[in-house]
PDB file of C-alpha atoms in Angstrom:
ATOM      1  CA  ARG A   1       2.110  -3.559 -33.849  1.00  0.00           C
ATOM      2  CA  LEU A   2       1.057  -5.519 -30.756  1.00  0.00           C
ATOM      3  CA  GLU A   3       3.809  -8.074 -31.354  1.00  0.00           C
ATOM      4  CA  ARG A   4       6.369  -5.263 -31.566  1.00  0.00           C
ATOM      5  CA  LEU A   5       5.132  -3.731 -28.306  1.00  0.00           C
ATOM      6  CA  GLN A   6       5.145  -7.141 -26.621  1.00  0.00           C
ATOM      7  CA  ARG A   7       8.795  -7.558 -27.608  1.00  0.00           C
ATOM      8  CA  VAL A   8       9.465  -4.210 -25.892  1.00  0.00           C
ATOM      9  CA  VAL A   9       7.732  -5.529 -22.731  1.00  0.00           C
ATOM     10  CA  THR A  10       9.881  -8.687 -22.781  1.00  0.00           C
ATOM     11  CA  LYS A  11      13.010  -6.570 -23.262  1.00  0.00           C
ATOM     12  CA  LEU A  12      12.007  -4.291 -20.376  1.00  0.00           C
ATOM     13  CA  GLN A  13      11.422  -7.235 -18.047  1.00  0.00           C
ATOM     14  CA  MET A  14      14.817  -8.765 -18.822  1.00  0.00           C
ATOM     15  CA  GLU A  15      16.839  -5.539 -18.721  1.00  0.00           C
ATOM     16  CA  SER A  16      15.150  -4.188 -15.586  1.00  0.00           C
ATOM     17  CA  GLY A  17      16.205  -7.428 -13.874  1.00  0.00           C
ATOM     18  CA  LEU A  18      19.808  -6.852 -14.998  1.00  0.00           C
ATOM     19  CA  CYS A  19      19.613  -3.258 -13.763  1.00  0.00           C
ATOM     20  CA  GLU A  20      18.375  -4.441 -10.375  1.00  0.00           C
ATOM     21  CA  GLU A  21      21.361  -6.803 -10.128  1.00  0.00           C
ATOM     22  CA  GLN A  22      23.645  -3.869 -10.995  1.00  0.00           C
ATOM     23  CA  LEU A  23      22.117  -1.792  -8.192  1.00  0.00           C
ATOM     24  CA  ASN A  24      22.423  -4.702  -5.744  1.00  0.00           C
ATOM     25  CA  GLN A  25      26.128  -4.928  -6.570  1.00  0.00           C
ATOM     26  CA  ALA A  26      26.581  -1.170  -6.148  1.00  0.00           C
ATOM     27  CA  ASP A  27      24.781  -1.209  -2.806  1.00  0.00           C
ATOM     28  CA  ALA A  28      26.936  -4.098  -1.570  1.00  0.00           C
ATOM     29  CA  LEU A  29      30.114  -2.156  -2.478  1.00  0.00           C
ATOM     30  CA  LEU A  30      28.752   0.946  -0.750  1.00  0.00           C
ATOM     31  CA  GLN A  31      27.932  -0.863   2.484  1.00  0.00           C
ATOM     32  CA  ALA A  32      31.337  -2.569   2.500  1.00  0.00           C
ATOM     33  CA  ASP A  33      33.122   0.782   2.252  1.00  0.00           C
ATOM     34  CA  VAL A  34      30.845   2.359   4.868  1.00  0.00           C
ATOM     35  CA  ARG A  35      31.836  -0.421   7.272  1.00  0.00           C
ATOM     36  CA  LEU A  36      35.522   0.262   6.548  1.00  0.00           C
ATOM     37  CA  LEU A  37      35.069   3.967   7.279  1.00  0.00           C
ATOM     38  CA  ALA A  38      33.289   3.134  10.524  1.00  0.00           C
ATOM     39  CA  LEU A  39      36.399   1.191  11.538  1.00  0.00           C
ATOM     40  CA  GLY A  40      38.603   4.170  10.728  1.00  0.00           C
ATOM     41  CA  LYS A  41      39.929   2.650   7.502  1.00  0.00           C
ATOM     42  CA  ALA A  42      39.975   4.110   3.999  1.00  0.00           C
ATOM     43  CA  ALA A  43      37.286   3.227   1.469  1.00  0.00           C
ATOM     44  CA  GLN A  44      38.570   0.810  -1.176  1.00  0.00           C
ATOM     45  CA  ARG A  45      35.777   0.354  -3.734  1.00  0.00           C
ATOM     46  CA  ALA A  46      34.745   3.953  -4.512  1.00  0.00           C
ATOM     47  CA  ALA A  47      35.938   3.920  -8.149  1.00  0.00           C
ATOM     48  CA  GLU A  48      34.225   0.601  -8.839  1.00  0.00           C
ATOM     49  CA  LEU A  49      31.073   1.858  -7.127  1.00  0.00           C
ATOM     50  CA  GLU A  50      30.987   5.004  -9.281  1.00  0.00           C
ATOM     51  CA  ARG A  51      31.319   2.888 -12.428  1.00  0.00           C
ATOM     52  CA  ASP A  52      28.432   0.671 -11.313  1.00  0.00           C
ATOM     53  CA  LEU A  53      26.236   3.684 -10.577  1.00  0.00           C
ATOM     54  CA  ASP A  54      27.011   5.286 -13.942  1.00  0.00           C
ATOM     55  CA  LYS A  55      26.249   2.014 -15.706  1.00  0.00           C
ATOM     56  CA  ALA A  56      22.922   1.659 -13.858  1.00  0.00           C
ATOM     57  CA  ASP A  57      22.102   5.280 -14.711  1.00  0.00           C
ATOM     58  CA  GLY A  58      22.622   4.602 -18.424  1.00  0.00           C
ATOM     59  CA  MET A  59      20.511   1.445 -18.251  1.00  0.00           C
ATOM     60  CA  ILE A  60      17.638   3.287 -16.567  1.00  0.00           C
ATOM     61  CA  ARG A  61      17.665   6.039 -19.202  1.00  0.00           C
ATOM     62  CA  LEU A  62      17.239   3.410 -21.935  1.00  0.00           C
ATOM     63  CA  LEU A  63      14.512   1.676 -19.908  1.00  0.00           C
ATOM     64  CA  PHE A  64      12.560   4.928 -19.667  1.00  0.00           C
ATOM     65  CA  ASN A  65      12.783   5.261 -23.464  1.00  0.00           C
ATOM     66  CA  ASP A  66      11.229   1.804 -23.850  1.00  0.00           C
ATOM     67  CA  VAL A  67       8.543   2.684 -21.309  1.00  0.00           C
ATOM     68  CA  GLN A  68       7.664   5.764 -23.360  1.00  0.00           C
ATOM     69  CA  THR A  69       7.313   3.544 -26.428  1.00  0.00           C
ATOM     70  CA  LEU A  70       4.762   1.418 -24.552  1.00  0.00           C
ATOM     71  CA  LYS A  71       2.857   4.490 -23.371  1.00  0.00           C
ATOM     72  CA  ASP A  72       2.786   6.000 -26.854  1.00  0.00           C
ATOM     73  CA  GLY A  73       1.432   2.688 -28.136  1.00  0.00           C
ATOM     74  CA  ARG A  74      -1.108   2.562 -25.288  1.00  0.00           C
ATOM     75  CA  HIS A  75       0.033  -0.896 -24.280  1.00  0.00           C
ATOM     76  CA  PRO A  76      -1.895  -2.183 -21.221  1.00  0.00           C
ATOM     77  CA  GLN A  77       1.371  -2.908 -19.367  1.00  0.00           C
ATOM     78  CA  GLY A  78       2.774   0.555 -19.974  1.00  0.00           C
ATOM     79  CA  GLU A  79       1.912   1.899 -16.506  1.00  0.00           C
ATOM     80  CA  GLN A  80       3.125  -1.268 -14.780  1.00  0.00           C
ATOM     81  CA  MET A  81       6.470  -1.087 -16.573  1.00  0.00           C
ATOM     82  CA  TYR A  82       6.742   2.618 -15.744  1.00  0.00           C
ATOM     83  CA  ARG A  83       6.313   1.903 -12.022  1.00  0.00           C
ATOM     84  CA  ARG A  84       8.947  -0.814 -12.205  1.00  0.00           C
ATOM     85  CA  VAL A  85      11.536   1.447 -13.856  1.00  0.00           C
ATOM     86  CA  TYR A  86      10.592   4.361 -11.588  1.00  0.00           C
ATOM     87  CA  ARG A  87      11.368   2.241  -8.511  1.00  0.00           C
ATOM     88  CA  LEU A  88      14.776   1.374  -9.991  1.00  0.00           C
ATOM     89  CA  HIS A  89      15.424   5.079 -10.525  1.00  0.00           C
ATOM     90  CA  GLU A  90      14.428   5.853  -6.928  1.00  0.00           C
ATOM     91  CA  ARG A  91      16.844   3.221  -5.678  1.00  0.00           C
ATOM     92  CA  LEU A  92      19.654   4.587  -7.849  1.00  0.00           C
ATOM     93  CA  VAL A  93      19.083   8.072  -6.414  1.00  0.00           C
ATOM     94  CA  ALA A  94      19.064   6.682  -2.854  1.00  0.00           C
ATOM     95  CA  ILE A  95      22.365   4.800  -3.340  1.00  0.00           C
ATOM     96  CA  ARG A  96      24.026   7.739  -5.068  1.00  0.00           C
ATOM     97  CA  THR A  97      23.000  10.247  -2.387  1.00  0.00           C
ATOM     98  CA  GLU A  98      24.209   7.931   0.370  1.00  0.00           C
ATOM     99  CA  TYR A  99      27.474   7.484  -1.503  1.00  0.00           C
ATOM    100  CA  ASN A 100      27.907  11.264  -1.850  1.00  0.00           C
ATOM    101  CA  LEU A 101      27.181  11.786   1.824  1.00  0.00           C
ATOM    102  CA  ARG A 102      28.921   8.828   3.442  1.00  0.00           C
ATOM    103  CA  LEU A 103      31.945   8.262   1.208  1.00  0.00           C
ATOM    104  CA  LYS A 104      32.717  11.338  -0.879  1.00  0.00           C
ATOM    105  CA  SER A 105      32.189  13.672   2.076  1.00  0.00           C
ATOM    106  CA  GLY A 106      34.045  11.405   4.504  1.00  0.00           C
ATOM    107  CA  ALA A 107      31.122  11.732   6.911  1.00  0.00           C
ATOM    108  CA  ALA A 108      31.505   8.362   8.576  1.00  0.00           C
ATOM    109  CA  PRO A 109      32.110   8.404  12.328  1.00  0.00           C
ATOM    110  CA  THR A 110      35.693   8.559  13.485  1.00  0.00           C
ATOM    111  CA  VAL A 111      37.106   5.619  15.433  1.00  0.00           C
ATOM    112  CA  VAL A 112      40.180   6.370  17.547  1.00  0.00           C
ATOM    113  CA  PRO A 113      42.749   3.530  17.258  1.00  0.00           C
ATOM    114  CA  ALA A 114      43.487   1.597  20.427  1.00  0.00           C
ATOM    115  CA  ALA A 115      46.608   2.535  22.333  1.00  0.00           C
ATOM    116  CA  THR A 116      49.748   0.650  21.347  1.00  0.00           C
ATOM    117  CA  THR A 117      53.414   0.729  22.277  1.00  0.00           C
ATOM    118  CA  VAL A 118      53.855   3.494  19.714  1.00  0.00           C
ATOM    119  CA  THR A 119      53.625   6.885  21.375  1.00  0.00           C
ATOM    120  CA  THR A 120      51.768   8.557  18.495  1.00  0.00           C
ATOM    121  CA  THR A 121      48.815   7.365  16.399  1.00  0.00           C
ATOM    122  CA  ALA A 122      47.792   8.577  12.956  1.00  0.00           C
ATOM    123  CA  ALA A 123      44.568  10.525  13.061  1.00  0.00           C
ATOM    124  CA  VAL A 124      41.853   9.578  10.572  1.00  0.00           C
ATOM    125  CA  PRO A 125      41.708  12.360   7.966  1.00  0.00           C
ATOM    126  CA  GLN A 126      38.676  14.568   8.459  1.00  0.00           C
ATOM    127  CA  ARG A 127      37.043  16.881   5.924  1.00  0.00           C
ATOM    128  CA  PRO A 128      36.486  20.532   6.896  1.00  0.00           C
ATOM    129  CA  LYS A 129      33.177  21.200   8.629  1.00  0.00           C
ATOM    130  CA  ALA A 130      31.977  23.426   5.770  1.00  0.00           C
ATOM    131  CA  GLU A 131      32.494  20.575   3.274  1.00  0.00           C
ATOM    132  CA  LEU A 132      30.658  18.098   5.491  1.00  0.00           C
ATOM    133  CA  GLU A 133      27.831  20.577   5.884  1.00  0.00           C
ATOM    134  CA  GLU A 134      27.623  21.070   2.125  1.00  0.00           C
ATOM    135  CA  ALA A 135      27.412  17.319   1.505  1.00  0.00           C
ATOM    136  CA  THR A 136      24.745  16.912   4.191  1.00  0.00           C
ATOM    137  CA  LEU A 137      22.775  19.796   2.744  1.00  0.00           C
ATOM    138  CA  ARG A 138      22.919  18.246  -0.739  1.00  0.00           C
ATOM    139  CA  TYR A 139      21.566  15.019   0.721  1.00  0.00           C
ATOM    140  CA  LEU A 140      18.728  16.876   2.446  1.00  0.00           C
ATOM    141  CA  GLN A 141      17.921  18.712  -0.771  1.00  0.00           C
ATOM    142  CA  ASP A 142      17.716  15.388  -2.641  1.00  0.00           C
ATOM    143  CA  LEU A 143      15.232  14.166  -0.036  1.00  0.00           C
ATOM    144  CA  LEU A 144      13.238  17.383  -0.317  1.00  0.00           C
ATOM    145  CA  ALA A 145      13.072  17.025  -4.114  1.00  0.00           C
ATOM    146  CA  TRP A 146      11.717  13.486  -3.645  1.00  0.00           C
ATOM    147  CA  VAL A 147       9.061  14.822  -1.253  1.00  0.00           C
ATOM    148  CA  GLU A 148       7.980  17.606  -3.623  1.00  0.00           C
ATOM    149  CA  GLU A 149       7.823  15.246  -6.612  1.00  0.00           C
ATOM    150  CA  ASN A 150       5.578  12.788  -4.800  1.00  0.00           C
ATOM    151  CA  GLN A 151       3.413  15.538  -3.300  1.00  0.00           C
ATOM    152  CA  GLN A 152       2.723  16.722  -6.856  1.00  0.00           C
ATOM    153  CA  ARG A 153       2.129  13.141  -7.971  1.00  0.00           C
ATOM    154  CA  LEU A 154      -0.484  12.675  -5.238  1.00  0.00           C
ATOM    155  CA  ALA A 155      -2.130  16.024  -5.943  1.00  0.00           C
ATOM    156  CA  ALA A 156      -2.473  15.225  -9.660  1.00  0.00           C
ATOM    157  CA  ALA A 157      -3.677  11.633  -9.166  1.00  0.00           C
ATOM    158  CA  GLU A 158      -6.996  10.803 -10.807  1.00  0.00           C
ATOM    159  CA  TRP A 159      -9.912   8.643  -9.692  1.00  0.00           C
ATOM    160  CA  GLY A 160     -11.099   5.763 -11.865  1.00  0.00           C
ATOM    161  CA  MET A 161     -14.658   5.448 -13.139  1.00  0.00           C
ATOM    162  CA  ASP A 162     -14.739   1.656 -13.487  1.00  0.00           C
ATOM    163  CA  LEU A 163     -13.489  -1.377 -11.553  1.00  0.00           C
ATOM    164  CA  PRO A 164     -10.395  -2.261 -13.676  1.00  0.00           C
ATOM    165  CA  THR A 165      -9.144   1.343 -13.577  1.00  0.00           C
ATOM    166  CA  VAL A 166      -9.684   1.719  -9.816  1.00  0.00           C
ATOM    167  CA  GLU A 167      -7.989  -1.623  -9.102  1.00  0.00           C
ATOM    168  CA  ALA A 168      -5.004  -0.578 -11.249  1.00  0.00           C
ATOM    169  CA  GLN A 169      -4.800   2.762  -9.392  1.00  0.00           C
ATOM    170  CA  LEU A 170      -5.033   0.987  -6.040  1.00  0.00           C
ATOM    171  CA  GLY A 171      -2.196  -1.404  -6.941  1.00  0.00           C
ATOM    172  CA  SER A 172      -0.073   1.475  -8.191  1.00  0.00           C
ATOM    173  CA  HIS A 173      -0.672   3.582  -5.094  1.00  0.00           C
ATOM    174  CA  ARG A 174       0.104   0.720  -2.718  1.00  0.00           C
ATOM    175  CA  GLY A 175       3.579   0.592  -4.277  1.00  0.00           C
ATOM    176  CA  LEU A 176       3.987   4.362  -3.896  1.00  0.00           C
ATOM    177  CA  HIS A 177       2.687   4.274  -0.318  1.00  0.00           C
ATOM    178  CA  GLN A 178       5.215   1.583   0.595  1.00  0.00           C
ATOM    179  CA  SER A 179       7.993   3.786  -0.797  1.00  0.00           C
ATOM    180  CA  ILE A 180       6.705   6.710   1.277  1.00  0.00           C
ATOM    181  CA  GLU A 181       6.586   4.577   4.431  1.00  0.00           C
ATOM    182  CA  GLU A 182      10.145   3.351   3.810  1.00  0.00           C
ATOM    183  CA  PHE A 183      11.186   6.972   3.304  1.00  0.00           C
ATOM    184  CA  ARG A 184      10.850   7.576   7.064  1.00  0.00           C
ATOM    185  CA  ALA A 185      14.205   5.898   7.706  1.00  0.00           C
ATOM    186  CA  LYS A 186      15.902   8.388   5.387  1.00  0.00           C
ATOM    187  CA  ILE A 187      14.136  11.263   7.135  1.00  0.00           C
ATOM    188  CA  ASP A 188      15.305  10.004  10.537  1.00  0.00           C
ATOM    189  CA  ARG A 189      18.873   9.785   9.277  1.00  0.00           C
ATOM    190  CA  ALA A 190      18.628  13.251   7.750  1.00  0.00           C
ATOM    191  CA  ARG A 191      17.364  14.646  11.060  1.00  0.00           C
ATOM    192  CA  ALA A 192      20.373  13.097  12.817  1.00  0.00           C
ATOM    193  CA  ASP A 193      22.715  14.639  10.246  1.00  0.00           C
ATOM    194  CA  GLU A 194      21.088  18.049  10.691  1.00  0.00           C
ATOM    195  CA  VAL A 195      22.503  18.238  14.194  1.00  0.00           C
ATOM    196  CA  GLY A 196      25.921  19.024  12.771  1.00  0.00           C
ATOM    197  CA  ILE A 197      24.912  21.769  10.335  1.00  0.00           C
ATOM    198  CA  THR A 198      23.973  25.359  10.818  1.00  0.00           C
ATOM    199  CA  VAL A 199      20.493  26.616  11.565  1.00  0.00           C
ATOM    200  CA  GLY A 200      20.428  28.478   8.225  1.00  0.00           C
ATOM    201  CA  ALA A 201      21.107  25.272   6.311  1.00  0.00           C
ATOM    202  CA  GLN A 202      18.413  23.429   8.265  1.00  0.00           C
ATOM    203  CA  ALA A 203      15.890  26.110   7.380  1.00  0.00           C
ATOM    204  CA  GLN A 204      16.474  25.462   3.671  1.00  0.00           C
ATOM    205  CA  CYS A 205      15.400  21.816   3.931  1.00  0.00           C
ATOM    206  CA  PRO A 206      12.073  21.343   5.740  1.00  0.00           C
ATOM    207  CA  LEU A 207      11.393  17.607   5.432  1.00  0.00           C
ATOM    208  CA  CYS A 208       7.761  16.529   5.546  1.00  0.00           C
ATOM    209  CA  PRO A 209       7.041  13.275   3.709  1.00  0.00           C
ATOM    210  CA  PRO A 210       3.564  13.121   2.128  1.00  0.00           C
ATOM    211  CA  GLN A 211       2.434  10.319   4.434  1.00  0.00           C
ATOM    212  CA  THR A 212      -0.875  11.942   5.414  1.00  0.00           C
ATOM    213  CA  SER A 213      -1.902  12.569   1.799  1.00  0.00           C
ATOM    214  CA  SER A 214      -0.810   9.072   0.812  1.00  0.00           C
ATOM    215  CA  LYS A 215      -2.708   7.377   3.648  1.00  0.00           C
ATOM    216  CA  SER A 216      -5.806   9.399   2.796  1.00  0.00           C
ATOM    217  CA  ARG A 217      -5.661   8.450  -0.889  1.00  0.00           C
ATOM    218  CA  LEU A 218      -5.027   4.791  -0.034  1.00  0.00           C
ATOM    219  CA  ARG A 219      -8.037   4.748   2.301  1.00  0.00           C
ATOM    220  CA  HIS A 220     -10.273   6.455  -0.280  1.00  0.00           C
ATOM    221  CA  LEU A 221      -9.109   4.160  -3.083  1.00  0.00           C
ATOM    222  CA  GLU A 222      -9.856   1.086  -0.962  1.00  0.00           C
ATOM    223  CA  SER A 223     -13.309   2.476  -0.164  1.00  0.00           C
ATOM    224  CA  LEU A 224     -13.942   3.338  -3.820  1.00  0.00           C
ATOM    225  CA  GLN A 225     -12.772  -0.087  -4.950  1.00  0.00           C
ATOM    226  CA  SER A 226     -15.096  -1.780  -2.442  1.00  0.00           C
ATOM    227  CA  PHE A 227     -18.068   0.334  -3.557  1.00  0.00           C
ATOM    228  CA  ILE A 228     -17.446  -0.082  -7.296  1.00  0.00           C
ATOM    229  CA  SER A 229     -16.872  -3.814  -6.856  1.00  0.00           C
ATOM    230  CA  ALA A 230     -20.255  -4.210  -5.146  1.00  0.00           C
ATOM    231  CA  ALA A 231     -21.949  -1.912  -7.674  1.00  0.00           C
ATOM    232  CA  THR A 232     -20.415  -3.867 -10.575  1.00  0.00           C
ATOM    233  CA  LYS A 233     -21.849  -7.127  -9.207  1.00  0.00           C
ATOM    234  CA  GLU A 234     -25.296  -5.521  -8.998  1.00  0.00           C
ATOM    235  CA  LEU A 235     -24.998  -4.164 -12.540  1.00  0.00           C
ATOM    236  CA  LEU A 236     -23.997  -7.596 -13.824  1.00  0.00           C
ATOM    237  CA  TRP A 237     -27.012  -9.111 -12.073  1.00  0.00           C
ATOM    238  CA  LEU A 238     -29.281  -6.493 -13.669  1.00  0.00           C
ATOM    239  CA  SER A 239     -27.711  -7.156 -17.070  1.00  0.00           C
ATOM    240  CA  GLU A 240     -28.356 -10.888 -16.726  1.00  0.00           C
ATOM    241  CA  ARG A 241     -31.989 -10.261 -15.720  1.00  0.00           C
ATOM    242  CA  GLU A 242     -32.418  -7.854 -18.635  1.00  0.00           C
ATOM    243  CA  GLU A 243     -31.028 -10.397 -21.087  1.00  0.00           C
ATOM    244  CA  GLU A 244     -33.392 -12.997 -19.657  1.00  0.00           C
ATOM    245  CA  GLU A 245     -36.421 -10.710 -20.157  1.00  0.00           C
ATOM    246  CA  VAL A 246     -35.400  -9.651 -23.661  1.00  0.00           C
ATOM    247  CA  THR A 247     -34.944 -13.228 -24.881  1.00  0.00           C
ATOM    248  CA  PHE A 248     -38.034 -14.632 -23.125  1.00  0.00           C
ATOM    249  CA  ASP A 249     -40.867 -15.962 -25.274  1.00  0.00           C
ATOM    250  CA  TRP A 250     -43.789 -13.777 -24.244  1.00  0.00           C
ATOM    251  CA  SER A 251     -46.347 -15.511 -26.481  1.00  0.00           C
ATOM    252  CA  HIS A 252     -49.343 -17.291 -24.948  1.00  0.00           C
ATOM    253  CA  HIS A 253     -48.029 -20.524 -26.407  1.00  0.00           C
ATOM    254  CA  ASN A 254     -45.087 -20.536 -24.008  1.00  0.00           C
ATOM    255  CA  PRO A 255     -45.745 -23.209 -21.339  1.00  0.00           C
ATOM    256  CA  ASN A 256     -43.503 -21.306 -18.901  1.00  0.00           C
ATOM    257  CA  MET A 257     -45.810 -18.303 -18.685  1.00  0.00           C
ATOM    258  CA  THR A 258     -47.323 -19.506 -15.430  1.00  0.00           C
ATOM    259  CA  ALA A 259     -43.883 -19.839 -13.856  1.00  0.00           C
ATOM    260  CA  LYS A 260     -43.000 -16.351 -15.131  1.00  0.00           C
ATOM    261  CA  LYS A 261     -46.125 -14.886 -13.523  1.00  0.00           C
ATOM    262  CA  ASP A 262     -45.280 -16.606 -10.252  1.00  0.00           C
ATOM    263  CA  SER A 263     -41.742 -15.199 -10.492  1.00  0.00           C
ATOM    264  CA  TYR A 264     -43.075 -11.677 -10.997  1.00  0.00           C
ATOM    265  CA  SER A 265     -45.412 -11.974  -8.065  1.00  0.00           C
TER     266      SER A 265
END
């Protein structure tokens, strides 16, 4: 059983690496097309980008199935593998939402071509304002869903009762906290995009990343880890002293009795 689960871990490590490469490729295509739009040119890699995103989506679904196998088998690396796949899923969502907003909506800034000898210049096609607003709102709603999911995750988080559990929780939360800190850039961009949409649409998407809750949990976990680490050392010391007393020869024939008395005094 353990060998079978270990093969699942090895498979997860290899395929999550391939999925990360797939996402890197998709992100590179996205940024290349965004730069073209910023120059007033048409996007060229949208179809290829969509195929890459769909492929990564399928890979992540299979990875989550393998993660569930580890969790059902209570493998010690189950939580670690879950966090790894979860981060890939977060990145997929981020790339897809940026693609929907920046490319599919045509929301890139317009660049007016420089004057030439030709008396007329072709205007860069622009989507209707309502369509741009809808795409921006979808992006904001994706961000809001991310906020709500992680707020619930923080609210339901447990506190370990021993050093290995607390250290595992601390490592896990540091990864989540980093994601929350990096989320600020998306919030700033969303705020900038809100300028162009109606007040009613803005009211539907209050964005408040769970930074305060995350910082508080991180601080408390670090404090708890420090306390339990010190307490564990004391308990180990007590255990060693107890073992020494239990195994000591307390008979009067023991030549070390005098030293023991001196130690007690």
